[in-house]
């Protein structure tokens, strides 16, 4: 099959140029291709505006610094680029930007060079960005919640970097995919870390908790957002090590990510989450945080 026929051809950004996505090309010697040597960002766009862009840009800058890739384009330069791509994508789909939810993907790799593990600080990074239509959770998932499975967190110890080396995340996700579940909730040394591409929240006695922001989890942009939403809603918010038994004994479990926003986990390893009549159903704290999230999106 000629993949070029099937690939989307709306505009993307590659190394200073805007060109159709299906025509964009990177060398096979790109260190992103050879080593997974790069970082990325995923940013939701509501009404044509990237949501919490300053936070995403700051996280991108942190990832770049951690992996020592020099890239100095500031938040305003990126915002102009994103604006161009968002409008081009909307025009391509025949819709007004105000009527669709979009997703920006940005990837920066260390650049193109003969294969060598050693980092050459002189390389020019490969800079890529595209916009796609957001695929939010279904109405059914929102109404009934989702099933997840648990697994040992076998990923590396630099989970705080939004690295494009995602093989371990993909293998982790496959565990739940094979079980027809939506995410893989991971534990390391008996404590909750996160899911393969989402953060995990435990609700207990009205308190909203997640794993500490350390090197074992990616600090989702929704960490800060949930802190704000909890403050608004008068809910207590706490980051601390959470034992496996506390996860299974939660009143509610939640997933957050750019695409899932906030989504209830109602079953983990086949066990209904929650207590009494509430067990296995999206809970009241989920409903409040979801409503509050929808308000701040506008
Ligand atoms: N994933 N943890 C991991 C390992 C992730 O990959 C993600 C995001 C999150 C949530 O981060 P945020 O709230 O900033 O989306 C947590 C993105 C969406 C992805 O890889 O597509």
Short mmCIF file of N, CA and C and ligand atoms in Angstrom, two decimals, residues 40-42 44 56 59 103 105 155 159 162 166 169 183 186 194-200 217-223 256-261 293, ligand 1:
data_model
loop_
_atom_site.label_atom_id
_atom_site.label_comp_id
_atom_site.label_asym_id
_atom_site.label_seq_id
_atom_site.Cartn_x
_atom_site.Cartn_y
_atom_site.Cartn_z
N UNK A 40 9.34 15.55 23.56
CA UNK A 40 8.11 15.96 22.89
C UNK A 40 7.16 16.64 23.86
N UNK A 41 6.13 17.21 23.29
CA UNK A 41 5.05 17.81 24.08
C UNK A 41 3.72 17.53 23.37
N UNK A 42 2.67 17.42 24.13
CA UNK A 42 1.31 17.26 23.58
C UNK A 42 0.42 18.29 24.28
N UNK A 44 -3.30 20.38 24.34
CA UNK A 44 -4.67 20.51 23.83
C UNK A 44 -4.96 21.93 23.36
N UNK A 56 3.10 24.18 29.32
CA UNK A 56 3.67 23.19 28.41
C UNK A 56 5.05 23.65 27.90
N UNK A 59 7.58 23.12 30.56
CA UNK A 59 7.97 21.71 30.71
C UNK A 59 8.89 21.28 29.56
N UNK A 103 -5.21 19.03 18.90
CA UNK A 103 -4.09 18.59 19.72
C UNK A 103 -2.80 18.92 18.99
N UNK A 105 1.19 18.38 18.59
CA UNK A 105 2.31 17.50 18.93
C UNK A 105 3.59 18.21 18.51
N UNK A 155 9.73 0.92 33.66
CA UNK A 155 10.35 1.98 32.85
C UNK A 155 11.63 2.47 33.51
N UNK A 159 11.61 9.29 34.47
CA UNK A 159 10.25 9.45 33.98
C UNK A 159 9.78 10.90 33.94
N UNK A 162 10.03 14.27 29.34
CA UNK A 162 9.04 13.86 28.32
C UNK A 162 9.81 13.40 27.09
N UNK A 166 9.88 5.89 23.90
CA UNK A 166 8.66 5.47 24.58
C UNK A 166 8.40 3.97 24.52
N UNK A 169 6.91 2.63 27.62
CA UNK A 169 5.52 3.09 27.78
C UNK A 169 4.58 2.31 26.86
N UNK A 183 -6.00 1.76 30.36
CA UNK A 183 -4.68 2.20 30.80
C UNK A 183 -4.04 1.15 31.70
N UNK A 186 0.68 1.78 37.11
CA UNK A 186 1.95 1.13 37.45
C UNK A 186 2.41 1.41 38.89
N UNK A 194 2.46 6.07 37.99
CA UNK A 194 1.50 6.71 37.08
C UNK A 194 1.02 5.65 36.10
N UNK A 195 0.32 6.06 35.04
CA UNK A 195 -0.10 5.11 34.01
C UNK A 195 0.78 5.33 32.77
N UNK A 196 0.58 4.51 31.72
CA UNK A 196 1.55 4.54 30.61
C UNK A 196 1.60 5.89 29.91
N UNK A 197 0.46 6.58 29.83
CA UNK A 197 0.50 7.94 29.26
C UNK A 197 -0.48 8.87 29.98
N UNK A 198 -0.64 8.67 31.27
CA UNK A 198 -1.53 9.51 32.08
C UNK A 198 -1.05 9.50 33.53
N UNK A 199 -1.43 10.51 34.27
CA UNK A 199 -1.22 10.48 35.71
C UNK A 199 -2.43 9.85 36.38
N UNK A 200 -2.19 9.32 37.60
CA UNK A 200 -3.25 8.59 38.32
C UNK A 200 -3.50 9.29 39.66
N UNK A 217 7.90 9.93 37.84
CA UNK A 217 6.66 10.23 37.11
C UNK A 217 6.86 11.46 36.23
N UNK A 218 6.07 11.49 35.15
CA UNK A 218 6.02 12.71 34.37
C UNK A 218 5.05 13.66 35.06
N UNK A 219 5.52 14.86 35.35
CA UNK A 219 4.61 15.83 35.97
C UNK A 219 3.67 16.36 34.89
N UNK A 220 2.50 15.74 34.81
CA UNK A 220 1.51 16.20 33.83
C UNK A 220 1.15 17.65 34.10
N UNK A 221 0.78 18.34 33.03
CA UNK A 221 0.35 19.73 33.20
C UNK A 221 -0.90 19.75 34.08
N UNK A 222 -1.60 18.61 34.12
CA UNK A 222 -2.78 18.54 34.95
C UNK A 222 -2.45 18.38 36.44
N UNK A 223 -1.20 18.17 36.81
CA UNK A 223 -0.84 18.20 38.24
C UNK A 223 -1.17 19.59 38.80
N UNK A 256 -5.57 11.48 34.51
CA UNK A 256 -5.55 12.78 33.82
C UNK A 256 -4.49 12.76 32.72
N UNK A 257 -4.80 13.45 31.64
CA UNK A 257 -3.81 13.72 30.58
C UNK A 257 -4.41 14.77 29.66
N UNK A 258 -3.57 15.24 28.73
CA UNK A 258 -4.01 16.27 27.78
C UNK A 258 -5.29 15.83 27.07
N UNK A 259 -5.39 14.57 26.69
CA UNK A 259 -6.56 14.11 25.93
C UNK A 259 -7.68 13.58 26.83
N UNK A 260 -7.31 12.92 27.92
CA UNK A 260 -8.35 12.36 28.79
C UNK A 260 -8.96 13.42 29.70
N UNK A 261 -8.26 14.59 29.79
CA UNK A 261 -8.65 15.62 30.76
C UNK A 261 -8.69 14.94 32.13
N UNK A 293 -13.18 21.50 35.30
CA UNK A 293 -12.25 21.45 34.15
C UNK A 293 -12.92 22.06 32.93
N1 LIG B 1 0.94 11.73 27.71
N2 LIG B 1 2.41 10.57 32.40
C1 LIG B 1 2.88 10.15 31.21
C2 LIG B 1 3.88 9.03 31.20
C3 LIG B 1 2.44 10.75 30.01
O1 LIG B 1 2.91 10.33 28.83
C4 LIG B 1 1.47 11.80 30.09
C5 LIG B 1 0.97 12.49 28.85
C6 LIG B 1 1.01 12.20 31.35
C7 LIG B 1 0.02 13.33 31.52
O2 LIG B 1 0.62 14.57 31.20
P1 LIG B 1 -0.27 15.81 30.69
O3 LIG B 1 -1.31 16.04 31.74
O4 LIG B 1 0.69 16.93 30.56
O5 LIG B 1 -0.88 15.38 29.37
C8 LIG B 1 1.52 11.57 32.48
C9 LIG B 1 0.66 12.42 26.45
C10 LIG B 1 -0.73 12.96 26.36
C11 LIG B 1 1.06 11.54 25.29
O6 LIG B 1 2.10 10.94 25.39
O7 LIG B 1 0.35 11.49 24.28
#
